[in-house]
Amino acid sequence: MARPDKAAAVAELADQFRDSNAAVLTEYRGLTVAQLKTLRRSLGENAQYAVVKNTLTKIAANQAGITALDDQFAGPTAVAFITGDPVESAKSLRDFAKENPNLIIKGGVLDGKALTADEIKKLADLESREVLLSKLAGAFKGKQSQAASLFQALPSKLVRTVDALRAKQAEQGGAE
């Protein structure tokens, strides 16, 4: 029978897996407590970074329906549970790992899909959601302006053609 404290820890971890948009597994061997504190601060309010026990976390992930991470629970493991924009948190982890090579990104999960360490780095290379949305809005606005110009050009071209036709008829009528 499982001890009540371990069962509570598994339940809490399973809830964190269910409530987060993404989770990133890291190895933190060699990082100091001060460096981990800095990492937690750099992740901001949209992510929670927790040092976890592999066995309990594996059980919790399975309870949450995530089985793709089973082989990554080896060695000292910490999980970043991301509730906000996963791109921002991935950038924070990538940047911290560049400055502190002891932090190793093992892999993760995004909306139920397993991610490798390389895919998380690619995710970090994306622009933030707000920037992508503003670019999309700008593209839509540009296309609307082009369409408006096109629709405006047709009547004005018709008016110029009719005026040219009248002028030509007036010339022909006056020449006879």
C-alpha positions in Angstrom: 0.0 0.0 0.0 1.3 3.4 -0.9 2.2 5.8 1.8 -0.3 8.8 2.1 2.4 11.4 1.6 3.6 9.8 -1.6 0.0 9.3 -2.8 -0.6 13.0 -2.2 2.6 14.0 -4.0 1.6 11.8 -7.0 -1.9 13.4 -7.0 -0.4 16.9 -6.9 2.0 16.2 -9.7 -0.8 14.6 -11.8 -2.9 17.7 -11.4 0.1 19.9 -12.4 0.5 17.8 -15.6 -3.2 18.1 -16.4 -3.4 21.9 -15.6 -0.3 22.9 -17.6 -0.1 23.6 -21.4 3.3 22.1 -21.5 5.9 20.5 -19.3 9.7 20.4 -19.9 12.0 17.9 -18.2 15.5 19.0 -17.4 18.5 17.6 -15.6 19.9 20.0 -13.1 23.0 18.1 -11.9 25.7 20.6 -10.9 23.5 23.7 -10.4 23.6 25.5 -7.2 20.5 26.5 -5.2 21.1 30.1 -6.2 21.2 29.2 -9.9 17.9 27.2 -9.5 16.4 30.3 -7.8 17.5 32.4 -10.7 16.1 29.9 -13.2 12.7 30.0 -11.4 12.7 33.8 -11.5 13.5 33.8 -15.2 10.6 31.5 -16.0 8.2 34.1 -14.6 4.7 33.6 -13.4 3.6 31.4 -16.2 5.8 28.4 -15.2 6.6 26.5 -12.1 9.9 24.7 -11.8 10.0 21.8 -9.4 12.7 19.2 -8.6 10.9 15.9 -8.6 11.4 12.3 -7.8 11.5 10.2 -10.9 9.3 7.3 -9.9 6.5 9.5 -8.4 6.6 11.8 -11.4 6.5 8.9 -13.9 3.4 7.6 -12.1 1.8 11.0 -12.0 2.5 11.6 -15.7 0.9 8.2 -16.6 -2.1 9.1 -14.4 -2.4 12.4 -16.4 -2.3 10.4 -19.7 1.3 11.2 -20.6 3.3 8.1 -21.4 5.7 9.5 -23.9 8.1 10.8 -21.2 8.6 7.4 -19.4 12.2 6.9 -20.8 13.3 10.4 -19.7 12.9 9.9 -16.0 16.5 9.0 -15.2 19.0 11.0 -13.2 18.2 14.1 -11.2 15.1 15.5 -12.9 13.2 18.8 -12.6 10.1 19.7 -14.4 9.0 23.1 -15.6 5.1 23.1 -15.6 4.1 25.8 -18.1 0.6 27.3 -17.8 1.2 30.4 -20.0 2.9 30.9 -23.4 5.2 27.9 -23.9 7.4 29.8 -26.3 8.5 32.3 -23.6 9.2 29.6 -21.1 11.2 27.6 -23.7 13.2 30.7 -24.5 13.9 31.2 -20.8 15.1 27.6 -20.4 17.2 27.8 -23.5 18.9 31.0 -22.5 19.5 29.8 -19.0 21.0 26.5 -20.4 23.4 28.6 -22.6 24.7 30.5 -19.6 24.7 27.4 -17.4 25.7 24.3 -19.3 24.8 22.1 -16.3 21.1 22.5 -17.1 20.2 19.9 -19.7 16.9 19.9 -21.4 15.8 16.3 -21.8 12.4 16.7 -23.5 8.9 17.5 -22.8 5.3 17.5 -23.7 3.1 20.3 -25.4 -0.6 19.8 -25.4 -0.3 16.1 -25.0 2.4 15.7 -27.8 5.8 14.6 -26.8 8.7 16.9 -27.7 12.4 16.1 -28.0 15.1 18.5 -26.7 15.7 19.7 -30.2 12.0 20.4 -30.7 11.9 22.4 -27.5 14.9 24.5 -28.8 13.0 25.1 -32.1 10.0 26.1 -30.1 12.2 28.6 -28.3 13.3 30.1 -31.6 9.7 31.0 -32.5 8.5 34.5 -31.9 6.1 35.1 -29.1 2.3 34.6 -29.6 1.7 38.4 -29.5 4.3 39.1 -32.2 2.9 36.3 -34.4 -0.7 37.6 -34.0 0.4 41.2 -34.8 2.2 40.0 -37.9 -1.0 38.1 -38.9 -3.1 41.1 -38.3 -0.8 43.2 -40.4 -0.9 40.7 -43.3 -4.7 40.7 -43.1 -4.8 44.5 -43.1 -2.4 44.7 -46.1 -4.6 42.2 -48.1 -7.7 44.3 -47.2 -6.0 47.4 -48.5 -5.0 45.7 -51.7 -8.6 44.5 -52.2 -10.0 47.9 -51.5 -7.6 49.5 -54.0 -8.6 46.9 -56.6 -12.3 47.4 -56.1 -11.8 51.2 -56.2 -9.7 51.0 -59.4 -12.4 49.3 -61.4 -15.1 52.1 -61.2 -12.5 54.8 -61.7 -11.1 53.0 -64.8 -14.7 52.7 -66.1 -15.3 56.4 -65.6 -12.0 57.3 -67.5 -13.0 55.0 -70.3 -16.5 56.5 -70.6 -15.0 60.0 -70.6 -12.5 59.1 -73.3 -15.3 57.6 -75.4 -17.4 60.8 -75.0 -14.4 62.9 -76.0 -13.7 60.8 -79.0 -17.4 60.9 -80.1 -17.4 64.7 -79.5 -14.3 65.0 -81.8 -15.9 62.8 -84.5 -19.2 64.7 -84.2 -17.4 68.1 -84.5 -15.2 67.0 -87.4 -18.2 66.2 -89.6 
